[in-house]
mmCIF file of C-alpha atoms in Angstrom:
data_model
loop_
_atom_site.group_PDB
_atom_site.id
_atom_site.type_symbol
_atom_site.label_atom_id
_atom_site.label_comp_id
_atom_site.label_asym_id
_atom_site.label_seq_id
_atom_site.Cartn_x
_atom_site.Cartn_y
_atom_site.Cartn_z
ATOM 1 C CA UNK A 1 0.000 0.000 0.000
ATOM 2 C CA UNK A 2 2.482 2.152 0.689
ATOM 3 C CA UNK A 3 3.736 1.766 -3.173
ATOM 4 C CA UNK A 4 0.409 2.733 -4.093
ATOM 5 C CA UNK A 5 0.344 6.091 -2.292
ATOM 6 C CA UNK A 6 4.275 6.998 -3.162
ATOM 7 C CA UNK A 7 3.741 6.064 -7.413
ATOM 8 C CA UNK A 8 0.111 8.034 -7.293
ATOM 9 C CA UNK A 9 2.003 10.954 -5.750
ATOM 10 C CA UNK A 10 5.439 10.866 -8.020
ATOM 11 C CA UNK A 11 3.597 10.522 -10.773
ATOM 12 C CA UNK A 12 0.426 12.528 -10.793
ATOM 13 C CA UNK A 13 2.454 14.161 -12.975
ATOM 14 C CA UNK A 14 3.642 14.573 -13.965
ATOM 15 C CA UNK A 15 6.024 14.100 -17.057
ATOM 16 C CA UNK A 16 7.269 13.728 -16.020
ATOM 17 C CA UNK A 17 16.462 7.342 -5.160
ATOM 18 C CA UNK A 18 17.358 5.048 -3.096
ATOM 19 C CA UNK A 19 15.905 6.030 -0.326
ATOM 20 C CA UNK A 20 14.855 8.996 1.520
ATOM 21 C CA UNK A 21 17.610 12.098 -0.161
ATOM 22 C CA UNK A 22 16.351 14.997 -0.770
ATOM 23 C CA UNK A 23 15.718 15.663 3.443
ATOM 24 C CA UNK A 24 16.093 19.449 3.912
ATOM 25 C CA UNK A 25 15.604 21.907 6.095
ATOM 26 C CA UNK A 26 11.642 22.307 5.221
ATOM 27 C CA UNK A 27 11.216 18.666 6.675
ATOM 28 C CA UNK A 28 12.790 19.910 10.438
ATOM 29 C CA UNK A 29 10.137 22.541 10.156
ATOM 30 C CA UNK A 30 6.787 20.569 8.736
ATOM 31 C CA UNK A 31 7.595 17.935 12.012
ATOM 32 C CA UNK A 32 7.055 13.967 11.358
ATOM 33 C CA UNK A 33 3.842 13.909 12.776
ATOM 34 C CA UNK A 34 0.658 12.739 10.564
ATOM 35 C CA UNK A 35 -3.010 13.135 10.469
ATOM 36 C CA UNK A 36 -5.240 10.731 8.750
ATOM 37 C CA UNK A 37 -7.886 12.692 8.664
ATOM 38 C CA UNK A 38 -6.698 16.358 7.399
ATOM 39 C CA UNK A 39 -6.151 17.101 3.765
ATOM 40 C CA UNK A 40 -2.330 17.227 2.644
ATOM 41 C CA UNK A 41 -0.523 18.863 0.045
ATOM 42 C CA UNK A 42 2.236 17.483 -1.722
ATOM 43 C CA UNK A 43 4.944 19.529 -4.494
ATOM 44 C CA UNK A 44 5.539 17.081 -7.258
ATOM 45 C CA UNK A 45 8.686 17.946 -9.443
ATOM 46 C CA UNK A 46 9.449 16.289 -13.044
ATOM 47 C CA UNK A 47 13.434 16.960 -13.431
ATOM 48 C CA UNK A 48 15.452 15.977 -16.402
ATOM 49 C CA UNK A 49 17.958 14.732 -13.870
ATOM 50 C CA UNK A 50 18.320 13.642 -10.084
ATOM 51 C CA UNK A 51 21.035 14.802 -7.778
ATOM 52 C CA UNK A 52 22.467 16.945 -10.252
ATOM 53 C CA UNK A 53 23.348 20.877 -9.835
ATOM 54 C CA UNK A 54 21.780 22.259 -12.914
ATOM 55 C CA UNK A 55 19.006 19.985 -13.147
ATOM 56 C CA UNK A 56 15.708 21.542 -14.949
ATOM 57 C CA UNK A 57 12.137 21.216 -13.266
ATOM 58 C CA UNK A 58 10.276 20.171 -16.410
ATOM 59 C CA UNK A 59 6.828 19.517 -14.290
ATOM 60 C CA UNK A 60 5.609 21.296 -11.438
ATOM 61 C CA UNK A 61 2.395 20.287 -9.945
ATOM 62 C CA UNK A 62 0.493 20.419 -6.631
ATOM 63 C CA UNK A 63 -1.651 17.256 -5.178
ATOM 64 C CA UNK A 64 -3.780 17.778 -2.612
ATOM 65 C CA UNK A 65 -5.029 14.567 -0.926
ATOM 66 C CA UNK A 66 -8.147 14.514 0.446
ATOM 67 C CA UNK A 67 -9.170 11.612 2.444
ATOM 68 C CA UNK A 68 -12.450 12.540 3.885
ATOM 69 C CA UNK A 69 -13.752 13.294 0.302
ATOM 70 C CA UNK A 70 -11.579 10.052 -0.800
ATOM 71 C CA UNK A 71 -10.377 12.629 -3.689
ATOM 72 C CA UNK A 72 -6.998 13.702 -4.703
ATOM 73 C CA UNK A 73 -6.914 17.053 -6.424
ATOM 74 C CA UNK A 74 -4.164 18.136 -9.024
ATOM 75 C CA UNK A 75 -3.135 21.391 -10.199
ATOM 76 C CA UNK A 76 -0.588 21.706 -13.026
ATOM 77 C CA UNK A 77 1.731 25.225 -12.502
ATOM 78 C CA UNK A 78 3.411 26.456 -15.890
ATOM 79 C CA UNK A 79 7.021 26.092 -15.550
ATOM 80 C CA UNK A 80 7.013 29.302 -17.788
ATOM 81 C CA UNK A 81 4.738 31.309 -15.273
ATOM 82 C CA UNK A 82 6.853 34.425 -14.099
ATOM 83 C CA UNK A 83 7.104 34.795 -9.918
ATOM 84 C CA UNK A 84 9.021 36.412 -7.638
ATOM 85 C CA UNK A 85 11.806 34.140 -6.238
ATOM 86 C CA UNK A 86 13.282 35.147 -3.035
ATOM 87 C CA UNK A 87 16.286 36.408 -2.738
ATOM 88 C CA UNK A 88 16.956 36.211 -6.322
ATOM 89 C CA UNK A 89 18.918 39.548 -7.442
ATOM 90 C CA UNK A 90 16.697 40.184 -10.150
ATOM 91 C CA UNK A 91 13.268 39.166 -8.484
ATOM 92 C CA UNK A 92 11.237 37.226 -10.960
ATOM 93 C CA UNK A 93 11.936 34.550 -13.218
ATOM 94 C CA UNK A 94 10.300 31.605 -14.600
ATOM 95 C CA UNK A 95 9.075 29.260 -11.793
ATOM 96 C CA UNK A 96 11.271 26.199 -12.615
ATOM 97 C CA UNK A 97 14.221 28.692 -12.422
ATOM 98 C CA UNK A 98 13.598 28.400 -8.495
ATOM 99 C CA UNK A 99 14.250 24.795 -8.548
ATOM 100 C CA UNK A 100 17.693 25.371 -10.363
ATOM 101 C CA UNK A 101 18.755 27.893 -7.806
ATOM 102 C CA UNK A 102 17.705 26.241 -4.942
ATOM 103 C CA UNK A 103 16.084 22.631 -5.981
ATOM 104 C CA UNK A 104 12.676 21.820 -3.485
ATOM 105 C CA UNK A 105 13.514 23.799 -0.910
ATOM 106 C CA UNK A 106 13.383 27.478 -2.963
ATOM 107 C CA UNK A 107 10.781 26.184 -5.228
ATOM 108 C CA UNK A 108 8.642 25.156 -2.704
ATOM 109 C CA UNK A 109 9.076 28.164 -0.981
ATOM 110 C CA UNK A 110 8.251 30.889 -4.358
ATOM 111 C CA UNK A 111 5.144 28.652 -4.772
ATOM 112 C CA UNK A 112 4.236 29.179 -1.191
ATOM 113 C CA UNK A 113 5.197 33.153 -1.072
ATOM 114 C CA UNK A 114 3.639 33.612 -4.898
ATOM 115 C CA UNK A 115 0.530 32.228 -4.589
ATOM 116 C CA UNK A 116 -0.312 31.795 -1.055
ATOM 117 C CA UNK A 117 -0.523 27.955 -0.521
ATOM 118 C CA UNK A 118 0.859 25.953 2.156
ATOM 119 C CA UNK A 119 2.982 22.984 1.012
ATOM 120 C CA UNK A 120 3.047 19.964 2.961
ATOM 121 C CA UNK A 121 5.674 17.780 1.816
ATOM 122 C CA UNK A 122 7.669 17.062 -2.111
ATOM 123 C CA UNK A 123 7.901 14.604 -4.439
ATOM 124 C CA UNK A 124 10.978 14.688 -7.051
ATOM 125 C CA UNK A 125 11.047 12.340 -10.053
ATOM 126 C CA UNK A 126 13.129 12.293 -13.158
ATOM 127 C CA UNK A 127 12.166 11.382 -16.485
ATOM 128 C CA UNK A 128 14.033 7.648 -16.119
ATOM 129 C CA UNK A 129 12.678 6.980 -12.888
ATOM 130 C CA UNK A 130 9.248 7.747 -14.362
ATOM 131 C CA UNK A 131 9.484 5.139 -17.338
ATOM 132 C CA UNK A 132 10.801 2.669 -14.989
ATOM 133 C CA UNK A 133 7.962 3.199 -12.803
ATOM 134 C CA UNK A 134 5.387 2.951 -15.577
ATOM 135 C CA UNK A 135 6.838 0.019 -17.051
ATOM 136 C CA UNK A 136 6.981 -1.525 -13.768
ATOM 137 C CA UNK A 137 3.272 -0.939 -12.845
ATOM 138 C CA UNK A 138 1.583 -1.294 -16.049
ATOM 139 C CA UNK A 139 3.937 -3.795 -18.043
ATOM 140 C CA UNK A 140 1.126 -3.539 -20.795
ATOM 141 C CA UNK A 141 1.423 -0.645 -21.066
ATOM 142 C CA UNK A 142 -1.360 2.504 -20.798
ATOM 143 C CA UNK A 143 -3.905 3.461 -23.822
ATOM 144 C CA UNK A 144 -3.719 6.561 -25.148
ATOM 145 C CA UNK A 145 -4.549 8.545 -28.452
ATOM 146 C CA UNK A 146 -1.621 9.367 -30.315
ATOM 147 C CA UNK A 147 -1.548 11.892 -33.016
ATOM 148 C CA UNK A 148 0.262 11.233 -36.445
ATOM 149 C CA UNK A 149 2.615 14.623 -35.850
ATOM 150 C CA UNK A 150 3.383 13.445 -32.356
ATOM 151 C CA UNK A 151 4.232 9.825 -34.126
ATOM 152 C CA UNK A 152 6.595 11.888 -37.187
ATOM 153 C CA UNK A 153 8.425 14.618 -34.354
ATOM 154 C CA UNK A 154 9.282 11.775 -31.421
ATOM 155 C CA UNK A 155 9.695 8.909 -34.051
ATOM 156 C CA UNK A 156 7.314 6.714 -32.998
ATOM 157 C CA UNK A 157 6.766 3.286 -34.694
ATOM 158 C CA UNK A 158 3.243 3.276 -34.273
ATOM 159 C CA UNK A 159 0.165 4.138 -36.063
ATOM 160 C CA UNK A 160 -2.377 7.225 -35.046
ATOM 161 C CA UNK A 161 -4.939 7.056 -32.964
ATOM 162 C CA UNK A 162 -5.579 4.437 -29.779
ATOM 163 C CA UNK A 163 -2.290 2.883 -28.740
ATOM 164 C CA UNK A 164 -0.733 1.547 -25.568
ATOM 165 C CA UNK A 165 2.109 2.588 -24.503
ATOM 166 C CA UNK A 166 4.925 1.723 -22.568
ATOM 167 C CA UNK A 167 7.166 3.889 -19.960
ATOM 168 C CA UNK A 168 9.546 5.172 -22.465
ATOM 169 C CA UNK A 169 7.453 6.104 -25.124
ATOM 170 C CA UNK A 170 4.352 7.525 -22.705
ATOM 171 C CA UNK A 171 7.769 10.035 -21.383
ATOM 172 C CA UNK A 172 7.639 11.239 -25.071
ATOM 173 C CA UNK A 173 4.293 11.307 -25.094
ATOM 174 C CA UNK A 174 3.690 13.742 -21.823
ATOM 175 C CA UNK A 175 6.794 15.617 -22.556
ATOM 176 C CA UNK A 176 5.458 16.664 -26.383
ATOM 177 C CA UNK A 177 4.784 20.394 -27.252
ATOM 178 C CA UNK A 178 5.577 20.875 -30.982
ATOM 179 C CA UNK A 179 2.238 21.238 -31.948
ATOM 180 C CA UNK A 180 -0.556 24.511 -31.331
ATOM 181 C CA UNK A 181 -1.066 23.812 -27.934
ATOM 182 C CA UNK A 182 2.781 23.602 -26.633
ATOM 183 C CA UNK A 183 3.011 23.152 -23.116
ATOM 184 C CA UNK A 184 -0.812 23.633 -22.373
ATOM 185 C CA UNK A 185 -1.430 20.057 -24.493
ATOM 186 C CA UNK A 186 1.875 18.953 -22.467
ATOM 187 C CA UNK A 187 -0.322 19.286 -18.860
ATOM 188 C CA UNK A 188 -3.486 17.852 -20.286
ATOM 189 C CA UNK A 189 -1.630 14.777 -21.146
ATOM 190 C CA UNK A 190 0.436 14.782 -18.020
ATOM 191 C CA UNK A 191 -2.828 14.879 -16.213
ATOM 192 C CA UNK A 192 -4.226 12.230 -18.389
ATOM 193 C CA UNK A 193 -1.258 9.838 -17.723
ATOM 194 C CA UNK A 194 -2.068 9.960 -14.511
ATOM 195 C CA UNK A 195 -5.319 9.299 -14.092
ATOM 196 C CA UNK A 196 -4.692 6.914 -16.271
ATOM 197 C CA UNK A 197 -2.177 5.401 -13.830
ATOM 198 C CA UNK A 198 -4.657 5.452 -11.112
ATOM 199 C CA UNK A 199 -6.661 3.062 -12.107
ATOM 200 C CA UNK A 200 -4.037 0.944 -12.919
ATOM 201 C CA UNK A 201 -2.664 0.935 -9.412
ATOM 202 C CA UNK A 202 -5.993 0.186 -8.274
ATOM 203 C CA UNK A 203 -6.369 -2.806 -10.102
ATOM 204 C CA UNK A 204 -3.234 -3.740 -9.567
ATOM 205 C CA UNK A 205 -3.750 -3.088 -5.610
ATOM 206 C CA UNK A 206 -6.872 -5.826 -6.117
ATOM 207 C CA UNK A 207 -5.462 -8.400 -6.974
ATOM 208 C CA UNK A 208 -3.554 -11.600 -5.727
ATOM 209 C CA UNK A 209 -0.389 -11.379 -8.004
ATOM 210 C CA UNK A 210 0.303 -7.504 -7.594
ATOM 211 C CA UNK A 211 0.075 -7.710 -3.797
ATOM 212 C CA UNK A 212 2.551 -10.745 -4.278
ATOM 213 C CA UNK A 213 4.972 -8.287 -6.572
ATOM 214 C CA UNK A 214 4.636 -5.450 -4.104
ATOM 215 C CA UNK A 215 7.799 -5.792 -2.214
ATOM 216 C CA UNK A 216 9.814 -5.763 -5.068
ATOM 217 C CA UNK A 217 7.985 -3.351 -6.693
ATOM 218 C CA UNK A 218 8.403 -0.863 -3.658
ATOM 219 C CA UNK A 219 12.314 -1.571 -4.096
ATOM 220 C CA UNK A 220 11.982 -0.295 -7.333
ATOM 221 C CA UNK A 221 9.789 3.086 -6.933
ATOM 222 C CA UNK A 222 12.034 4.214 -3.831
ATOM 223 C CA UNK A 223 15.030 3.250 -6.269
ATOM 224 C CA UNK A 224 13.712 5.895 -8.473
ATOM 225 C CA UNK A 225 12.018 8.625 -5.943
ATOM 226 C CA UNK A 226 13.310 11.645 -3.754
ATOM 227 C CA UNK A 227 10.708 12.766 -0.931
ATOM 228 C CA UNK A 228 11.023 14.306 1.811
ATOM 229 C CA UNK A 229 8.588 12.068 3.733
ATOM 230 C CA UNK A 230 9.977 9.817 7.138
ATOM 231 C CA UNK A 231 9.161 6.061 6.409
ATOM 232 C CA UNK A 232 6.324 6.595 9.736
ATOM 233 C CA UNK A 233 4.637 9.527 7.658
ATOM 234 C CA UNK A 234 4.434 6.748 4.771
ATOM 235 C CA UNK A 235 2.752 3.921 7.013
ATOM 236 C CA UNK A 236 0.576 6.548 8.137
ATOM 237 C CA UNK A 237 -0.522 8.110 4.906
ATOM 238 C CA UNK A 238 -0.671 4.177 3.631
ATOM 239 C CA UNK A 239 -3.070 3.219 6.420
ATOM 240 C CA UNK A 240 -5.266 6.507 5.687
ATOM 241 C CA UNK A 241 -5.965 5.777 1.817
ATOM 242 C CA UNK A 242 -6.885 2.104 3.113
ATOM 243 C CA UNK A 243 -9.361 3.394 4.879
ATOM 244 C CA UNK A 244 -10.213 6.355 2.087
ATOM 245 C CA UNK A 245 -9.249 5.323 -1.036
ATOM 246 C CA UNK A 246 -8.925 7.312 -4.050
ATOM 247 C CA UNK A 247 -11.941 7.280 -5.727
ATOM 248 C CA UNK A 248 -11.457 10.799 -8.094
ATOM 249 C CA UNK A 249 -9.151 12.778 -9.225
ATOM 250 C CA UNK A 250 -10.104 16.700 -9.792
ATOM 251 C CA UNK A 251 -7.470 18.936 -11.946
ATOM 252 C CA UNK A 252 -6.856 22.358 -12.891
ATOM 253 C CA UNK A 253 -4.452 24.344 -14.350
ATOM 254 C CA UNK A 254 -2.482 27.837 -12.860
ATOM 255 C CA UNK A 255 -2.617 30.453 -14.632
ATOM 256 C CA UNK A 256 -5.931 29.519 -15.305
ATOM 257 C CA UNK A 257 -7.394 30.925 -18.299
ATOM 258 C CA UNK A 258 -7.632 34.475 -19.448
ATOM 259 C CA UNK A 259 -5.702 35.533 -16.387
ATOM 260 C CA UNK A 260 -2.189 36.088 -17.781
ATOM 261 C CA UNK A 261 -0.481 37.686 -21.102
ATOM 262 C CA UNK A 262 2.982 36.372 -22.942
ATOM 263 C CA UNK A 263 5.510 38.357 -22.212
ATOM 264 C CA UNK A 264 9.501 38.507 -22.914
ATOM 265 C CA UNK A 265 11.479 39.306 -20.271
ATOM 266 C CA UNK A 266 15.042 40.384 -20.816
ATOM 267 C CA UNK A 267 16.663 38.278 -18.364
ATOM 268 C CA UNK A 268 13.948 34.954 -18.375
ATOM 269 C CA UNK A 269 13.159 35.029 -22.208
ATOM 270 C CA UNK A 270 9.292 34.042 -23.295
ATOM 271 C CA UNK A 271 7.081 33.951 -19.778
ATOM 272 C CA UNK A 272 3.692 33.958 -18.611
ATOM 273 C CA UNK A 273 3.014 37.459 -16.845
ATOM 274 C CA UNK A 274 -0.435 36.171 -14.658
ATOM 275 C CA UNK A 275 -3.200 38.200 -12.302
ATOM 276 C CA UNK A 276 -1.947 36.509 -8.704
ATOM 277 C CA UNK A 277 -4.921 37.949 -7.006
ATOM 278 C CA UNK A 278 -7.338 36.205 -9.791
ATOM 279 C CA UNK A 279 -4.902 32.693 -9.758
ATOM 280 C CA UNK A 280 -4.370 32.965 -5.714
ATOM 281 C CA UNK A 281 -8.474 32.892 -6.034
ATOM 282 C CA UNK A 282 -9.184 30.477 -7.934
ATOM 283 C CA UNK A 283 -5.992 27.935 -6.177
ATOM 284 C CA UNK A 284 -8.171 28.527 -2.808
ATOM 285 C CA UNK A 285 -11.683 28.130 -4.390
ATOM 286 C CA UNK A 286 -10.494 24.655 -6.323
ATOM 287 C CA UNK A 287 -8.460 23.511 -2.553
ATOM 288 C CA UNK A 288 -10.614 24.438 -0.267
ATOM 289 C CA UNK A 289 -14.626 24.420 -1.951
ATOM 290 C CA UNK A 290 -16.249 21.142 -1.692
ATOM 291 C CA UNK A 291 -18.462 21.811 -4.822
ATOM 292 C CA UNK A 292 -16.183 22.896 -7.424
ATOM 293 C CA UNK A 293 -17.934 21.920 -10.770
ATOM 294 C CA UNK A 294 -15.406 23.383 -13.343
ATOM 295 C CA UNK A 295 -12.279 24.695 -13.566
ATOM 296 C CA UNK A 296 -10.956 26.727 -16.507
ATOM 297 C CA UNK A 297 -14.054 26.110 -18.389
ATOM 298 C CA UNK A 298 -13.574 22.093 -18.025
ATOM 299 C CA UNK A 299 -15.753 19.817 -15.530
#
């Protein structure tokens, strides 16, 4: 169980180690202590690379868990949106710049300062770990549709339409964004994947042979995961979604639409200058509503 609740939290991403590594000062400060009952918000980073000094955040996303509404609800930030970092010289720059200054710690942080939003604990993945993970939980594969000028730009030998996937090619698949939609179509599919994943876990969860694999599988995911959670915060999050599980999964994205303007900024390049008052809004109506129908115009 806990495998369940560590791969739904790595990967509700995103695009997207041994261990517990990236333990920081944040984790002296948020305590050890758990709640089963209170909702819980997680930082889930996509990086191009693990343990590295200039490694990229390529996926940002918040998860809230919810276990009295046995929900989980995602929000996907633009890497490109433009926030104050602190104690950067030149104030703002792109949001996954934070994570390249100062990895979790400093991106956790601008997220909290920028848009008012407490964050519980990270997540940190890289774009290996999450094909091995895939590959490991759904062996098969996941089904997705696959356009023909995704197929011609990553190479794929496929054919359009409904295909499954496996770990490697679903990483081209999320990661994408030579088409109109760019990095917008690159969050709908992350959040897709995901879902997507979800179920699979859940059937996997259900059944006699993947509770048999779970030990090794567990070896696996924390072979290929960095959080900042102590193994008694796991048990205890574990033994919550056995008692709630996951039955939906809500998402949105930040800036949500018609709230921000492209913008070129001579130090940052092409960003996405937002209305924090109107984003900070609609971040606290999705978290913290119980009846939130639809979210940048989607249900």
């Amino acid at each position: 169980m806990r495998k369940y609740v560590i791969i739904l939290l790595a990967l509700l991403l995103a695009a997207c180690s041994s261990g517990i590594s990236e333990k920081d000062n944040r984790q002296k400060e948020k305590g050890t202590t758990w709640n089963n009952s209170e909702p819980k918000t997680f930082l889930l980073v996509g990086v191009d690379s693990r343990g590295e000094t200039d490694s990229r955040s390529d996926t940002i996303m918040l998860a809230r868990y919810e276990p009295k509404e046995e929900r989980v609800k995602l929000v996907s930030i633009m890497r490109d949106s433009y926030v104050e970092i602190p104690n950067y010289e030149k104030g703002y720059h792109k949001l996954n710049h934070a994570y390249f200054l100062g990895g979790t710690e400093l991106l956790s942080q601008t997220i909290e300062e920028n848009f008012q939003i407490n964050i519980d604990h990270s997540v940190v993945i890289d774009f290996k770990g999450f094909a091995n993970i895939l590959n490991s939980v759904a062996p098969n594969g996941l089904e997705v549709d696959v356009p023909a000028a995704m197929i011609e730009d990553m190479n794929m030998n496929i054919e359009p339409g409904k295909n499954f996937l496996n770990g490697e090619q679903l990483l081209d698949y999320v990661r994408f964004r030579h088409d109109d939609e760019y990095d917008y179509g690159r969050v709908k599919r992350q959040q897709e994947v995901l879902a997507l994943l979800k179920e699979e876990l859940k059937n996997h969860m259900t059944s006699i042979e993947g509770i048999a694999k779970s030990p090794e599988m567990m070896k696996m995911i924390m072979a290929n995961v960095d959080t900042d959670l102590h193994i008694d915060q796991m048990f205890a999050m574990a033994t919550s979604v056995l008692l709630n599980p996951i039955t939906d999964i809500e998402t949105m994205r930040i800036p949500v639409d018609d709230s921000f303007v492209d913008k070129n900024s001579p130090h940052a390049g092409a960003v996405l200058d937002m209305d924090y008052e109107e984003n900070i809004s609609a971040l606290r109506q999705f978290f913290k509503e119980k009846n939130v129908t639809e979210v940048n115009g989607r249900p």
